Amino acid sequence: MSTHKKHLTRRRVLGASAIGVAATGAAVAGGTGLLSSASAAAFGHSDDGKNHVVDTGASLVFKVSKSTGDITSLAYKGKEYEGYGGKHSHVESGLGASTVTIKQSGSIILVKVVHGAITQWYAARSGENNVYLWTDKKDASFTATRFLVRLKPGMFPNTGPDTWIEASDKVIEAGDVWQRADGTTHSKHYSGKRTIDYDHVGFTTGSVGLWLVRSNHEKASGGPFYRSLLRHSNDLGAGLYEILHYNQAQTEPERFGLQGPYVLAFTDGGTPASSLSHANLDSSWVDGLGITGWVGKAGRGRVAGVGLKGMNAEYAYTVGFANADAQYWARAAAGTGAFSCKGMLPGTYTMTVYKGELAVHTGSVKVTAGGTTSLHTITVTGDPSAARTLWRLGDWDGTPGGFKNAELMTYAHPSDGRAAKWTGNVTIGSGAEAASFPAYMWKDVNDGILVYFKLTEAQAAAAHTLRVGVTDAFANGRPRVTVNDWVSPLPSAPTQPSTRSLTTGSYRGNNHTFTFNVPTSAWKTDTSQYNVLKLNIVSGSGGSAYLSAGTSFDCVDLLA
């Protein structure tokens, strides 16, 4: 792996602690487990007239509105944490009038909330400081699928890229991107994390922690590398999100059905117990609760692969599975590429092998309930890095990693004071070329970047193919190239998300490669002179500045 790719990976890992998101497999400290039977003596529920009051028998008492199904109180060790701005914690933006029922079955209390196409469930287990949640959505009558936990102001430190100060920070874009006096930018969008990178998100004071442990996202959308808002905090309150379908930078249609459990967990300051993560959770206790759409372990299958052949050892590989009803993924083992994906719903899936975030192999696999589908070694044949080149800027991995400002863009706005200037040309052979090439290019900001390069007499005597790989685009922004006096045809715009992305912490769209066939007549005949490649962004859409048409780059190379 080149230095720039390793550095980007390192920054992603460090970002987890910076914003309170723990990566998969994080060590457990101060976890939440079952308490003694003596401490669970108060387990039960009551009615205060407006709410169902659930006492977990541990240190947590929570309330659910009998009219809306909102969580209206989260009292941990006698201290209230829930609510801000006159609003409570709820699915979507609040369901409104709903049918709310509650029942107790031994050591489990289950609350059911029904509103149109959505059924929301809450469960408490005796002696645990946890709330288990499920969301069952049947259609698109609501535009998003999320659960938002709203927290009172001042309960936790207000630090990180996804925090801001409304009293003094300045709004610079769409009402949700803020700039501080020191030039740094902040937004609820700046999580810096992909779905595959985290198990839980939350806040801690060191003595109290509040976390939202994500579900397996099997009926979410966007795949393993999707980036979305995870939490926010300001001087008016804070929020934790379980985002299951969100229109921002979305690459897939919405899936419907039961999602969960995801878990709201209080701790004594440390991260939640690893047993709460979707990968480790023993959910056998859910089987008999009557939750609509629930499929237990017996109704699920597994895919196991011997390994991958043809991997680049400098990159991480992921194997994804997706169809219209569900999505899953598994990390491939370094060296062998072996992988295992368990807990899958029966069906036929498109299987995609990713080098970094770039699809380099696709296939099909069938999953059966209670069975294991075993796969022989898969040979990776679709890696564009295998092609012989005269020169290459960056590398093919489906990300802008290594290009100028790439690391910063997952947790900051392009106008951030820490960003290097987006302008500046590149000379092949000068050293550190990729670090000088901008990760993003906009029609209004840095259009017309130049790349200088020389060819030998033999190289200049032949036509060559120029490849420009992009990871996303805004407002149909796409590259058109000029080589010396030769101008390429106008390329068609590939399908990309229609919302903001480059300014909201995401470069993730649909990876696409533009191929330009440059004729022999385009090259300089004097081999001592530099050839000049000019990149322009073309589109008739978009606004101005960083909201003008733009694109993010994966790799640029000239084939031999």
Coordinates of C-alpha atoms in Angstrom, one line a residue:
M1 CA 0.0 0.0 0.0
S2 CA 1.3 3.4 -0.9
T3 CA 2.0 5.8 2.0
H4 CA -1.0 8.0 1.2
K5 CA -3.4 5.0 1.4
K6 CA -2.0 3.9 4.7
H7 CA -2.3 7.4 6.1
L8 CA -5.9 7.7 5.1
T9 CA -6.7 4.4 6.8
R10 CA -4.9 5.5 9.9
R11 CA -6.8 8.7 10.0
R12 CA -10.1 6.8 9.7
V13 CA -9.1 4.7 12.7
L14 CA -8.0 7.6 14.8
G15 CA -11.3 9.4 13.9
A16 CA -13.2 6.8 15.8
S17 CA -12.1 7.9 19.2
A18 CA -12.3 11.6 18.1
I19 CA -16.0 11.5 17.5
G20 CA -17.1 8.7 19.9
V21 CA -17.5 5.9 17.3
A22 CA -16.0 2.6 18.1
A23 CA -14.7 0.4 15.3
T24 CA -15.8 -3.3 15.0
G25 CA -14.1 -5.4 17.5
A26 CA -13.3 -2.6 19.9
A27 CA -12.2 -3.6 23.4
V28 CA -14.8 -3.5 26.1
A29 CA -14.5 -1.2 29.0
G30 CA -17.3 -0.6 31.6
G31 CA -19.7 -2.7 29.5
T32 CA -23.4 -3.3 30.3
G33 CA -24.4 -6.8 31.3
L34 CA -26.9 -8.5 33.5
L35 CA -26.9 -7.3 37.1
S36 CA -27.6 -9.4 40.2
S37 CA -31.1 -10.6 40.9
A38 CA -31.2 -8.3 43.9
S39 CA -30.7 -5.2 41.8
A40 CA -33.4 -6.4 39.4
A41 CA -36.1 -6.6 42.1
A42 CA -37.9 -3.4 40.8
F43 CA -38.2 -4.8 37.2
G44 CA -41.6 -4.0 35.8
H45 CA -43.8 -1.4 34.2
S46 CA -46.4 1.1 35.3
D47 CA -48.7 3.9 33.9
D48 CA -48.3 7.5 34.8
G49 CA -51.3 8.6 32.7
K50 CA -49.4 9.8 29.7
N51 CA -46.6 7.2 29.5
H52 CA -45.8 3.6 30.0
V53 CA -43.0 3.7 32.6
V54 CA -40.5 0.8 32.3
D55 CA -38.1 0.1 35.2
T56 CA -35.3 -2.2 34.0
G57 CA -34.5 -3.3 37.5
A58 CA -31.0 -1.9 37.0
S59 CA -30.2 1.8 36.9
L60 CA -32.4 2.8 33.9
V61 CA -36.0 3.8 33.9
F62 CA -37.5 4.9 30.6
K63 CA -40.9 6.1 29.5
V64 CA -42.8 5.6 26.2
S65 CA -45.6 7.9 25.3
K66 CA -49.0 6.1 25.2
S67 CA -50.2 8.4 22.4
T68 CA -47.1 8.8 20.0
G69 CA -44.7 6.0 20.9
D70 CA -41.9 8.5 21.5
I71 CA -39.4 7.7 24.3
T72 CA -40.1 10.7 26.6
S73 CA -37.7 9.9 29.4
L74 CA -34.3 8.2 29.9
A75 CA -33.4 8.4 33.6
Y76 CA -30.1 6.7 34.4
K77 CA -29.2 6.6 38.1
G78 CA -31.9 9.1 38.8
K79 CA -30.7 11.7 36.2
E80 CA -32.7 12.6 33.2
Y81 CA -31.0 12.6 29.8
E82 CA -33.8 12.6 27.3
G83 CA -35.2 15.4 25.1
Y84 CA -34.3 18.8 23.7
G85 CA -36.2 21.6 22.0
G86 CA -39.5 20.4 23.1
K87 CA -39.0 17.1 21.2
H88 CA -38.4 13.5 22.2
S89 CA -36.7 10.4 20.9
H90 CA -38.5 8.7 18.1
V91 CA -38.5 6.9 14.8
E92 CA -38.3 9.1 11.7
S93 CA -39.2 12.7 12.8
G94 CA -41.9 11.4 15.1
L95 CA -44.9 9.3 14.1
G96 CA -47.6 11.3 15.8
A97 CA -50.8 9.6 16.9
S98 CA -50.1 5.9 17.2
T99 CA -51.5 2.7 18.8
V100 CA -49.2 1.9 21.7
T101 CA -49.4 -1.4 23.7
I102 CA -47.2 -3.0 26.4
K103 CA -46.8 -6.5 27.7
Q104 CA -44.5 -8.3 30.1
S105 CA -43.3 -11.9 29.6
G106 CA -41.2 -13.0 32.5
S107 CA -37.9 -11.0 32.4
I108 CA -38.8 -9.1 29.2
I109 CA -41.1 -6.1 28.7
L110 CA -42.1 -5.3 25.1
V111 CA -43.7 -2.1 23.8
K112 CA -45.4 -2.0 20.4
V113 CA -46.1 1.2 18.5
V114 CA -48.1 1.1 15.3
H115 CA -48.6 4.0 12.9
G116 CA -49.5 3.3 9.3
A117 CA -46.7 1.5 7.5
I118 CA -44.4 1.6 10.5
T119 CA -44.3 -0.6 13.6
Q120 CA -41.7 0.4 16.2
W121 CA -40.8 -2.0 19.0
Y122 CA -38.9 -1.4 22.3
A123 CA -37.8 -4.1 24.7
A124 CA -36.3 -4.2 28.2
R125 CA -34.6 -7.2 29.8
S126 CA -34.5 -7.5 33.5
G127 CA -31.3 -6.1 35.1
E128 CA -29.9 -4.4 32.0
N129 CA -29.4 -0.7 31.3
N130 CA -30.4 -1.2 27.7
V131 CA -33.3 -0.5 25.4
Y132 CA -33.6 -2.9 22.4
L133 CA -35.3 -1.4 19.4
W134 CA -36.7 -2.7 16.1
T135 CA -38.3 -0.8 13.2
D136 CA -40.6 -2.5 10.7
K137 CA -41.3 -0.4 7.7
K138 CA -43.6 -1.7 4.9
D139 CA -43.5 1.0 2.3
A140 CA -42.1 4.5 1.3
S141 CA -44.9 6.5 2.9
F142 CA -42.1 8.0 5.1
T143 CA -39.1 9.3 3.2
A144 CA -36.4 8.0 5.5
T145 CA -35.8 5.3 8.0
R146 CA -34.0 6.4 11.1
F147 CA -34.3 6.4 14.9
L148 CA -33.2 9.6 16.6
V149 CA -32.3 9.7 20.3
R150 CA -32.6 13.3 21.5
L151 CA -30.5 14.3 24.6
K152 CA -30.6 17.3 26.8
P153 CA -27.9 20.0 26.4
G154 CA -24.8 19.9 28.6
M155 CA -25.0 16.2 29.4
F156 CA -21.8 15.3 27.5
P157 CA -18.8 17.1 26.2
N158 CA -19.5 19.1 23.0
T159 CA -16.4 18.2 21.0
G160 CA -15.7 16.7 17.6
P161 CA -16.3 17.4 13.9
D162 CA -20.0 16.6 14.3
T163 CA -20.6 19.3 17.0
W164 CA -21.1 23.0 16.7
I165 CA -22.1 26.1 18.7
E166 CA -25.2 27.7 17.4
A167 CA -24.7 30.8 19.5
S168 CA -21.4 31.7 17.7
D169 CA -20.7 29.4 14.7
K170 CA -21.8 30.7 11.3
V171 CA -24.0 28.7 8.9
I172 CA -22.2 28.4 5.5
E173 CA -24.4 25.8 3.7
A174 CA -28.0 24.6 3.7
G175 CA -28.5 25.3 7.4
D176 CA -26.5 22.3 8.5
V177 CA -22.9 23.1 7.9
W178 CA -21.2 25.5 10.3
Q179 CA -18.0 27.5 10.4
R180 CA -16.1 28.5 13.6
A181 CA -14.1 31.6 14.0
D182 CA -10.9 29.5 13.6
G183 CA -11.9 28.5 10.1
T184 CA -12.8 24.9 11.0
T185 CA -16.1 23.5 9.8
H186 CA -18.6 21.3 11.6
S187 CA -21.8 19.4 10.8
K188 CA -23.9 16.5 11.8
H189 CA -22.8 14.9 8.5
Y190 CA -19.2 14.8 9.5
S191 CA -19.0 11.4 11.1
G192 CA -15.9 10.4 9.2
K193 CA -17.1 6.8 9.3
R194 CA -18.4 4.2 6.9
T195 CA -21.0 1.7 8.1
I196 CA -18.5 -1.2 8.0
D197 CA -16.2 0.8 10.4
Y198 CA -18.4 1.1 13.5
D199 CA -20.5 -1.0 15.9
H200 CA -21.7 1.8 18.1
V201 CA -21.8 5.6 18.3
G202 CA -22.2 7.7 21.4
F203 CA -21.0 10.0 24.1
T204 CA -19.2 9.6 27.4
T205 CA -18.2 11.8 30.3
G206 CA -15.8 9.2 31.6
S207 CA -18.2 8.1 34.3
V208 CA -21.4 7.8 32.2
G209 CA -21.6 6.6 28.6
L210 CA -24.7 6.6 26.4
W211 CA -24.4 4.6 23.2
L212 CA -26.5 3.5 20.2
V213 CA -25.3 0.1 19.0
R214 CA -26.2 -0.4 15.4
S215 CA -28.1 -3.3 13.9
N216 CA -26.7 -5.5 11.2
H217 CA -28.3 -3.1 8.6
E218 CA -29.5 -6.1 6.6
K219 CA -32.5 -4.1 5.3
A220 CA -30.8 -0.8 5.2
S221 CA -29.3 0.6 2.0
G222 CA -26.0 1.9 0.7
G223 CA -23.8 -1.1 1.4
P224 CA -20.7 -1.4 3.7
F225 CA -19.1 1.8 2.6
Y226 CA -22.1 4.1 3.0
R227 CA -21.5 7.3 5.0
S228 CA -24.2 9.0 6.9
L229 CA -24.8 11.1 10.0
L230 CA -24.3 9.2 13.2
R231 CA -24.6 11.8 16.0
H232 CA -24.6 15.5 16.5
S233 CA -24.1 17.8 19.4
N234 CA -24.5 21.6 20.0
D235 CA -25.2 24.0 22.8
L236 CA -29.0 23.2 22.4
G237 CA -28.8 19.4 22.7
A238 CA -27.4 16.3 21.2
G239 CA -28.6 13.3 19.1
L240 CA -27.7 9.8 18.3
Y241 CA -28.9 8.2 15.0
E242 CA -29.6 4.7 13.7
I243 CA -29.8 5.5 10.0
L244 CA -31.3 2.7 8.0
H245 CA -32.3 4.5 4.9
Y246 CA -31.3 8.1 4.2
N247 CA -31.6 9.9 0.9
Q248 CA -28.3 11.8 1.4
A249 CA -25.7 10.4 -1.1
Q250 CA -27.7 7.2 -1.4
T251 CA -26.7 4.7 -4.1
E252 CA -29.4 2.1 -3.6
P253 CA -33.2 1.8 -3.6
E254 CA -34.8 1.5 -0.1
R255 CA -35.4 -1.9 1.4
F256 CA -38.4 -2.6 3.5
G257 CA -39.1 -5.0 6.4
L258 CA -38.0 -5.4 10.0
Q259 CA -34.7 -3.8 11.0
G260 CA -33.0 -4.6 14.3
P261 CA -32.4 -5.0 17.0
Y262 CA -30.3 -1.9 17.6
V263 CA -29.6 -1.1 21.2
L264 CA -29.6 2.1 23.3
A265 CA -27.1 1.3 26.1
F266 CA -26.0 3.2 29.2
T267 CA -22.7 2.3 30.8
D268 CA -20.5 3.6 33.6
G269 CA -18.4 5.5 31.0
G270 CA -16.9 2.8 28.9
T271 CA -18.0 1.4 25.6
P272 CA -21.0 -1.0 25.6
A273 CA -20.4 -4.7 26.1
S274 CA -19.2 -6.5 22.9
S275 CA -22.1 -9.0 23.4
L276 CA -24.5 -6.2 22.3
S277 CA -22.9 -5.9 18.9
H278 CA -24.9 -7.4 16.0
A279 CA -22.0 -9.8 15.3
N280 CA -22.1 -11.2 18.9
L281 CA -25.6 -10.7 20.1
D282 CA -27.5 -13.8 21.3
S283 CA -31.0 -12.9 20.1
S284 CA -32.6 -16.3 20.9
W285 CA -34.7 -14.5 23.5
V286 CA -36.4 -12.6 20.8
D287 CA -37.8 -15.7 19.0
G288 CA -41.0 -16.0 21.0
L289 CA -41.9 -12.3 21.4
G290 CA -44.1 -12.1 18.3
I291 CA -42.2 -9.3 16.6
T292 CA -43.6 -9.1 13.1
G293 CA -41.0 -10.0 10.5
W294 CA -38.5 -11.5 12.9
V295 CA -36.4 -14.3 11.6
G296 CA -34.4 -16.2 14.1
K297 CA -31.2 -18.1 13.8
A298 CA -32.8 -21.3 12.5
G299 CA -34.3 -19.4 9.5
R300 CA -31.0 -18.0 8.4
G301 CA -28.0 -19.3 6.4
R302 CA -24.3 -18.7 5.9
V303 CA -21.8 -18.2 3.1
A304 CA -18.2 -19.3 3.6
G305 CA -15.4 -18.8 1.1
V306 CA -12.0 -20.6 1.0
G307 CA -10.2 -17.5 -0.2
L308 CA -9.4 -15.0 -2.9
K309 CA -6.7 -15.3 -5.5
G310 CA -5.1 -12.3 -7.2
M311 CA -5.4 -9.9 -4.2
N312 CA -3.1 -7.0 -3.8
A313 CA -1.6 -7.5 -0.3
E314 CA -1.5 -3.8 0.3
Y315 CA -5.3 -3.4 0.4
A316 CA -8.2 -4.7 2.5
Y317 CA -10.8 -6.7 0.7
T318 CA -14.5 -7.0 1.5
V319 CA -17.1 -9.4 0.1
G320 CA -20.6 -8.0 -0.1
F321 CA -23.9 -9.6 -0.7
A322 CA -27.0 -7.8 -1.9
N323 CA -30.4 -8.3 -3.4
A324 CA -33.7 -6.3 -3.3
D325 CA -34.5 -7.6 0.2
A326 CA -31.3 -7.6 2.1
Q327 CA -27.6 -6.7 2.2
Y328 CA -24.6 -8.2 4.1
W329 CA -20.8 -8.1 4.0
A330 CA -17.8 -9.8 5.4
R331 CA -14.1 -8.8 5.6
A332 CA -11.7 -11.1 3.8
A333 CA -8.8 -12.3 5.7
A334 CA -5.4 -10.8 4.9
G335 CA -3.2 -13.2 3.0
T336 CA -5.7 -15.9 2.2
G337 CA -8.9 -13.9 1.4
A338 CA -11.0 -16.4 3.4
F339 CA -14.4 -15.0 4.5
S340 CA -17.5 -16.0 6.3
C341 CA -20.9 -14.2 6.4
K342 CA -23.4 -15.6 8.8
G343 CA -27.0 -14.8 9.7
M344 CA -28.2 -14.2 6.2
L345 CA -31.8 -14.4 5.1
P346 CA -32.5 -17.1 2.5
G347 CA -32.4 -16.0 -1.2
T348 CA -30.1 -15.4 -4.2
Y349 CA -27.6 -12.6 -3.8
T350 CA -25.2 -10.7 -6.1
M351 CA -21.8 -11.2 -4.5
T352 CA -19.3 -8.5 -5.0
V353 CA -15.6 -8.5 -4.1
Y354 CA -14.2 -5.1 -3.3
K355 CA -10.5 -4.1 -3.3
G356 CA -10.8 -1.1 -0.9
E357 CA -14.1 0.2 -2.1
L358 CA -13.8 -0.8 -5.8
A359 CA -15.7 -3.8 -7.2
V360 CA -13.2 -6.1 -8.8
H361 CA -15.3 -9.3 -9.1
T362 CA -19.0 -10.1 -9.1
G363 CA -20.9 -13.4 -9.0
S364 CA -24.1 -15.0 -7.6
V365 CA -24.7 -17.1 -4.5
K366 CA -27.7 -18.8 -3.1
V367 CA -28.4 -18.9 0.7
T368 CA -30.7 -21.5 2.3
A369 CA -32.2 -21.5 5.8
G370 CA -30.0 -23.5 8.2
G371 CA -27.4 -24.2 5.6
T372 CA -23.8 -23.1 4.7
T373 CA -23.0 -22.3 1.1
S374 CA -19.3 -23.1 0.6
L375 CA -17.4 -21.4 -2.2
H376 CA -14.1 -22.5 -3.8
T377 CA -11.3 -20.0 -4.2
I378 CA -12.4 -16.9 -6.2
T379 CA -10.0 -15.4 -8.7
V380 CA -10.0 -11.7 -8.9
T381 CA -9.8 -10.6 -12.5
G382 CA -11.3 -7.2 -12.6
D383 CA -8.6 -5.0 -10.9
P384 CA -7.8 -2.1 -13.2
S385 CA -4.4 -1.6 -11.4
A386 CA -3.2 -4.7 -13.3
A387 CA -3.0 -2.8 -16.6
R388 CA 0.4 -1.6 -17.8
T389 CA 0.7 2.2 -17.7
L390 CA 3.0 5.0 -18.8
W391 CA 2.0 6.9 -15.6
R392 CA -0.6 6.8 -12.9
L393 CA -2.0 9.3 -10.4
G394 CA -3.2 7.6 -7.3
D395 CA -4.4 3.9 -7.4
W396 CA -7.6 2.1 -8.2
D397 CA -9.3 1.3 -4.9
G398 CA -12.6 3.2 -5.3
T399 CA -11.6 6.1 -3.0
P400 CA -9.8 9.4 -3.5
G401 CA -7.3 8.3 -0.8
G402 CA -3.9 9.9 -1.3
F403 CA -5.1 12.9 -3.3
K404 CA -5.0 16.4 -1.9
N405 CA -7.4 16.9 1.0
A406 CA -8.9 13.4 0.7
E407 CA -8.4 12.6 4.4
L408 CA -10.0 15.8 5.6
M409 CA -13.1 15.6 3.4
T410 CA -14.9 12.8 5.5
Y411 CA -15.2 15.2 8.5
A412 CA -15.0 18.7 7.1
H413 CA -16.3 21.1 4.4
P414 CA -14.1 21.8 1.4
S415 CA -13.8 25.4 2.5
D416 CA -12.4 24.3 5.9
G417 CA -9.4 26.4 7.0
R418 CA -7.3 23.2 7.3
A419 CA -7.7 22.3 3.6
A420 CA -4.8 22.9 1.2
K421 CA -5.6 25.1 -1.8
W422 CA -7.7 23.1 -4.3
T423 CA -5.8 24.6 -7.2
G424 CA -2.4 23.7 -8.4
N425 CA -1.0 21.7 -11.3
V426 CA 0.9 18.4 -11.4
T427 CA 4.1 17.3 -13.2
I428 CA 4.6 13.6 -13.6
G429 CA 8.0 12.5 -12.3
S430 CA 8.4 15.4 -9.8
G431 CA 7.6 13.3 -6.8
A432 CA 4.5 13.2 -4.6
E433 CA 2.3 13.8 -7.7
A434 CA -0.8 12.3 -6.2
A435 CA -0.6 14.4 -3.0
S436 CA -0.6 17.5 -5.3
F437 CA -3.6 16.4 -7.3
P438 CA -7.0 17.4 -5.8
A439 CA -9.3 14.8 -4.5
Y440 CA -12.3 16.8 -5.8
M441 CA -12.8 19.2 -8.7
W442 CA -15.6 21.7 -9.1
K443 CA -16.6 23.8 -12.1
D444 CA -16.5 27.0 -10.1
V445 CA -13.5 26.2 -7.8
N446 CA -10.5 24.5 -9.5
D447 CA -11.6 23.7 -13.0
G448 CA -8.8 23.2 -15.5
I449 CA -6.2 21.4 -13.5
L450 CA -3.2 20.6 -15.7
V451 CA -1.0 17.5 -15.7
Y452 CA 2.4 17.7 -17.4
F453 CA 4.2 14.6 -18.7
K454 CA 6.8 13.6 -21.2
L455 CA 6.7 10.7 -23.7
T456 CA 9.5 8.9 -25.4
E457 CA 9.7 8.8 -29.2
A458 CA 8.2 5.2 -29.2
Q459 CA 5.4 6.2 -26.8
A460 CA 4.5 9.3 -28.8
A461 CA 4.3 7.2 -32.0
A462 CA 1.2 5.3 -30.7
A463 CA -2.3 6.1 -29.6
H464 CA -3.0 5.6 -25.9
T465 CA -6.0 5.2 -23.6
L466 CA -6.5 7.7 -20.8
R467 CA -8.6 6.5 -17.9
V468 CA -10.2 8.8 -15.3
G469 CA -11.8 7.0 -12.4
V470 CA -14.4 8.8 -10.3
T471 CA -16.1 7.8 -7.0
D472 CA -19.0 10.2 -7.1
A473 CA -20.3 13.4 -8.7
F474 CA -22.5 16.3 -7.8
A475 CA -25.0 17.9 -10.3
N476 CA -23.8 15.5 -13.1
G477 CA -20.2 16.9 -12.9
R478 CA -17.9 14.8 -15.1
P479 CA -14.5 15.2 -16.6
R480 CA -13.7 16.3 -20.1
V481 CA -10.1 16.2 -21.2
T482 CA -7.8 18.1 -23.5
V483 CA -4.4 16.8 -24.5
N484 CA -2.4 19.5 -26.0
D485 CA -4.6 20.6 -28.9
W486 CA -6.8 17.5 -28.9
V487 CA -10.2 17.8 -27.2
S488 CA -12.1 14.7 -26.1
P489 CA -15.8 14.1 -27.0
L490 CA -18.2 15.2 -24.2
P491 CA -18.8 12.1 -22.0
S492 CA -22.2 11.1 -20.8
A493 CA -23.0 11.4 -17.1
P494 CA -23.1 8.2 -15.2
T495 CA -25.8 7.5 -12.6
Q496 CA -24.9 9.2 -9.3
P497 CA -26.7 10.3 -6.1
S498 CA -28.7 13.4 -6.7
T499 CA -28.1 15.0 -3.3
R500 CA -25.2 16.7 -1.8
S501 CA -22.2 14.5 -1.0
L502 CA -18.9 16.2 -1.6
T503 CA -19.7 18.9 0.9
T504 CA -21.3 16.5 3.5
G505 CA -18.5 14.2 4.3
S506 CA -19.0 11.6 1.5
Y507 CA -17.1 10.8 -1.6
R508 CA -19.1 7.6 -2.0
G509 CA -21.3 7.2 -5.0
N510 CA -21.1 4.8 -8.0
N511 CA -17.5 4.2 -9.0
H512 CA -17.2 4.9 -12.7
T513 CA -14.3 4.9 -15.2
F514 CA -14.2 7.4 -18.1
T515 CA -12.1 6.1 -21.0
F516 CA -10.7 8.5 -23.6
N517 CA -8.9 7.2 -26.7
V518 CA -6.2 9.7 -27.4
P519 CA -4.9 9.5 -31.0
T520 CA -1.2 9.6 -32.0
S521 CA -1.8 13.1 -33.5
A522 CA -2.4 14.5 -30.0
W523 CA 1.1 14.0 -28.7
K524 CA 4.1 16.4 -28.9
T525 CA 6.5 15.4 -31.6
D526 CA 9.4 17.0 -29.7
T527 CA 9.9 14.4 -26.9
S528 CA 11.8 17.0 -24.8
Q529 CA 8.6 19.0 -24.4
Y530 CA 5.9 18.3 -21.9
N531 CA 2.5 17.1 -23.1
V532 CA -0.3 18.9 -21.2
L533 CA -3.4 17.1 -20.0
K534 CA -6.2 19.5 -19.0
L535 CA -9.2 18.3 -16.9
N536 CA -12.4 20.3 -17.0
I537 CA -15.7 19.6 -15.3
V538 CA -18.7 19.8 -17.6
S539 CA -22.3 20.0 -16.6
G540 CA -25.2 22.3 -17.2
S541 CA -26.4 21.8 -13.6
G542 CA -25.4 22.8 -10.1
G543 CA -25.1 26.0 -8.1
S544 CA -22.0 28.0 -7.4
A545 CA -18.6 27.5 -5.6
Y546 CA -18.6 24.1 -3.8
L547 CA -22.2 23.5 -4.9
S548 CA -21.3 23.8 -8.5
A549 CA -21.0 20.7 -10.6
G550 CA -18.1 18.6 -9.3
T551 CA -16.6 15.1 -9.0
S552 CA -14.3 13.1 -6.8
F553 CA -11.4 11.1 -8.2
D554 CA -10.3 7.6 -7.7
C555 CA -7.4 7.3 -10.2
V556 CA -6.1 8.9 -13.4
D557 CA -3.7 6.9 -15.7
L558 CA -2.4 6.7 -19.2
L559 CA -2.2 3.1 -20.5
A560 CA 0.9 1.8 -22.2

